[in-house]
Amino acid sequence: MKKIYIIVFAVFLFAINAQAQSFRFEVSAVSLSVKQGGNWSAFTPFKEAKIVATFNPEKNTIGVYSEIPQYFKIKKYYDRKSENGKDIDGFDCMDNNGEFCFIEIHSHQKENMHQLYITYSDRIMVYNMKYKK
């Protein structure tokens, strides 16, 4: 009987850990596009960056820990899309300044590379990143 309690307890702890998973990414580069006269500019060349980004579905948050940290509260989750060999997860968000934005995480499975797109009404930032455990 004692073994059954131990097994049930272990399964319970595993379930809590599995549910509380947060994803951590190492950002290597960032690029920017701005809207000018109703048109989007070409993206700037990628600039090297050594920062961390996180995605915590349990807390409904995304964080980008740059020189000026950016925090996003997820307001709505969209269904995952798959196109051109990548999976795309989309979110309606509000940043720490109260501004709404749309965020996408593009997962390129074959290259183990991800891109974080943060789209505001007047600018788009894209971060190249790799998943870290």
CSV table of C-alpha atoms in Angstrom, one decimal, residues 11-119:
chain,number,residue,atom,x,y,z
A,11,VAL,CA,2.9,11.0,-10.7
A,12,PHE,CA,1.3,14.1,-9.0
A,13,LEU,CA,4.7,15.9,-8.8
A,14,PHE,CA,5.5,15.0,-12.4
A,15,ALA,CA,2.1,16.4,-13.5
A,16,ILE,CA,2.7,19.7,-11.6
A,17,ASN,CA,6.2,20.1,-13.2
A,18,ALA,CA,4.9,19.3,-16.7
A,19,GLN,CA,2.1,21.8,-16.4
A,20,ALA,CA,4.4,24.6,-15.1
A,21,GLN,CA,6.8,24.5,-18.0
A,22,SER,CA,8.3,27.8,-19.1
A,23,PHE,CA,10.3,28.1,-22.3
A,24,ARG,CA,13.6,30.0,-22.4
A,25,PHE,CA,15.3,31.2,-25.5
A,26,GLU,CA,18.7,32.7,-26.2
A,27,VAL,CA,18.4,35.6,-28.6
A,28,SER,CA,21.3,36.0,-31.1
A,29,ALA,CA,20.1,38.9,-33.3
A,30,VAL,CA,17.4,41.5,-33.8
A,31,SER,CA,16.0,43.4,-36.8
A,32,LEU,CA,13.4,46.2,-37.2
A,33,SER,CA,10.9,47.4,-39.8
A,34,VAL,CA,8.9,50.6,-39.4
A,35,LYS,CA,5.7,51.8,-41.1
A,36,GLN,CA,6.3,55.0,-43.1
A,37,GLY,CA,3.5,56.6,-45.1
A,38,GLY,CA,1.4,53.5,-44.7
A,39,ASN,CA,4.1,51.2,-46.1
A,40,TRP,CA,6.5,48.9,-44.2
A,41,SER,CA,10.2,49.5,-44.6
A,42,ALA,CA,12.6,46.7,-45.4
A,43,PHE,CA,13.9,45.0,-42.3
A,44,THR,CA,17.2,46.4,-41.1
A,45,PRO,CA,20.2,44.0,-41.2
A,46,PHE,CA,20.2,41.8,-38.2
A,47,LYS,CA,22.2,43.2,-35.3
A,48,GLU,CA,23.9,40.9,-32.9
A,49,ALA,CA,22.2,40.6,-29.5
A,50,LYS,CA,22.9,38.5,-26.5
A,51,ILE,CA,19.7,38.5,-24.5
A,52,VAL,CA,17.1,36.1,-23.2
A,53,ALA,CA,13.4,35.7,-24.1
A,54,THR,CA,10.9,33.6,-22.2
A,55,PHE,CA,7.4,32.2,-22.9
A,56,ASN,CA,5.3,31.1,-19.9
A,57,PRO,CA,2.0,29.7,-21.0
A,58,GLU,CA,0.9,29.1,-17.5
A,59,LYS,CA,1.3,32.7,-16.5
A,60,ASN,CA,0.3,33.9,-20.0
A,61,THR,CA,3.5,36.0,-20.4
A,62,ILE,CA,6.3,36.6,-22.8
A,63,GLY,CA,9.4,38.5,-21.7
A,64,VAL,CA,12.3,39.9,-23.7
A,65,TYR,CA,15.2,40.8,-21.4
A,66,SER,CA,17.0,43.4,-23.4
A,67,GLU,CA,18.6,46.6,-22.1
A,68,ILE,CA,15.1,47.8,-21.5
A,69,PRO,CA,13.1,44.7,-20.5
A,70,GLN,CA,9.9,44.2,-22.4
A,71,TYR,CA,7.0,42.2,-20.8
A,72,PHE,CA,3.9,41.1,-22.6
A,73,LYS,CA,0.6,39.8,-21.1
A,74,ILE,CA,-1.1,37.3,-23.5
A,75,LYS,CA,-4.7,38.2,-24.0
A,76,LYS,CA,-5.6,35.7,-26.7
A,77,TYR,CA,-4.1,32.5,-28.1
A,78,TYR,CA,-4.5,31.6,-31.8
A,79,ASP,CA,-4.4,28.1,-33.2
A,80,ARG,CA,-1.0,27.0,-34.4
A,81,LYS,CA,-0.4,27.3,-38.2
A,82,SER,CA,2.1,25.3,-40.2
A,83,GLU,CA,3.5,26.7,-43.4
A,84,ASN,CA,6.8,26.5,-45.4
A,85,GLY,CA,8.3,24.0,-42.9
A,86,LYS,CA,7.6,26.0,-39.8
A,87,ASP,CA,5.0,26.2,-37.1
A,88,ILE,CA,3.6,29.6,-36.2
A,89,ASP,CA,2.0,30.4,-32.8
A,90,GLY,CA,0.2,33.7,-32.6
A,91,PHE,CA,-0.9,35.8,-29.6
A,92,ASP,CA,-2.7,39.1,-29.0
A,93,CYS,CA,-0.8,40.9,-26.2
A,94,MET,CA,-0.5,44.0,-24.2
A,95,ASP,CA,3.0,45.2,-23.3
A,96,ASN,CA,4.2,46.7,-20.0
A,97,ASN,CA,3.3,50.2,-21.3
A,98,GLY,CA,-0.3,49.3,-22.0
A,99,GLU,CA,0.2,49.1,-25.8
A,100,PHE,CA,-1.5,46.3,-27.8
A,101,CYS,CA,0.6,44.2,-30.1
A,102,PHE,CA,0.5,40.9,-32.0
A,103,ILE,CA,3.2,38.4,-31.3
A,104,GLU,CA,4.2,35.3,-33.3
A,105,ILE,CA,6.7,32.6,-32.5
A,106,HIS,CA,8.0,31.0,-35.7
A,107,SER,CA,9.5,27.5,-35.1
A,108,HIS,CA,11.8,26.2,-37.8
A,109,GLN,CA,11.9,22.6,-36.7
A,110,LYS,CA,14.7,21.4,-39.1
A,111,GLU,CA,17.1,24.1,-38.0
A,112,ASN,CA,16.2,24.2,-34.3
A,113,MET,CA,15.8,27.9,-34.8
A,114,HIS,CA,12.9,30.2,-33.7
A,115,GLN,CA,11.9,33.7,-34.5
A,116,LEU,CA,9.9,36.1,-32.3
A,117,TYR,CA,7.9,38.7,-34.2
A,118,ILE,CA,6.4,41.6,-32.2
A,119,THR,CA,4.1,43.6,-34.4
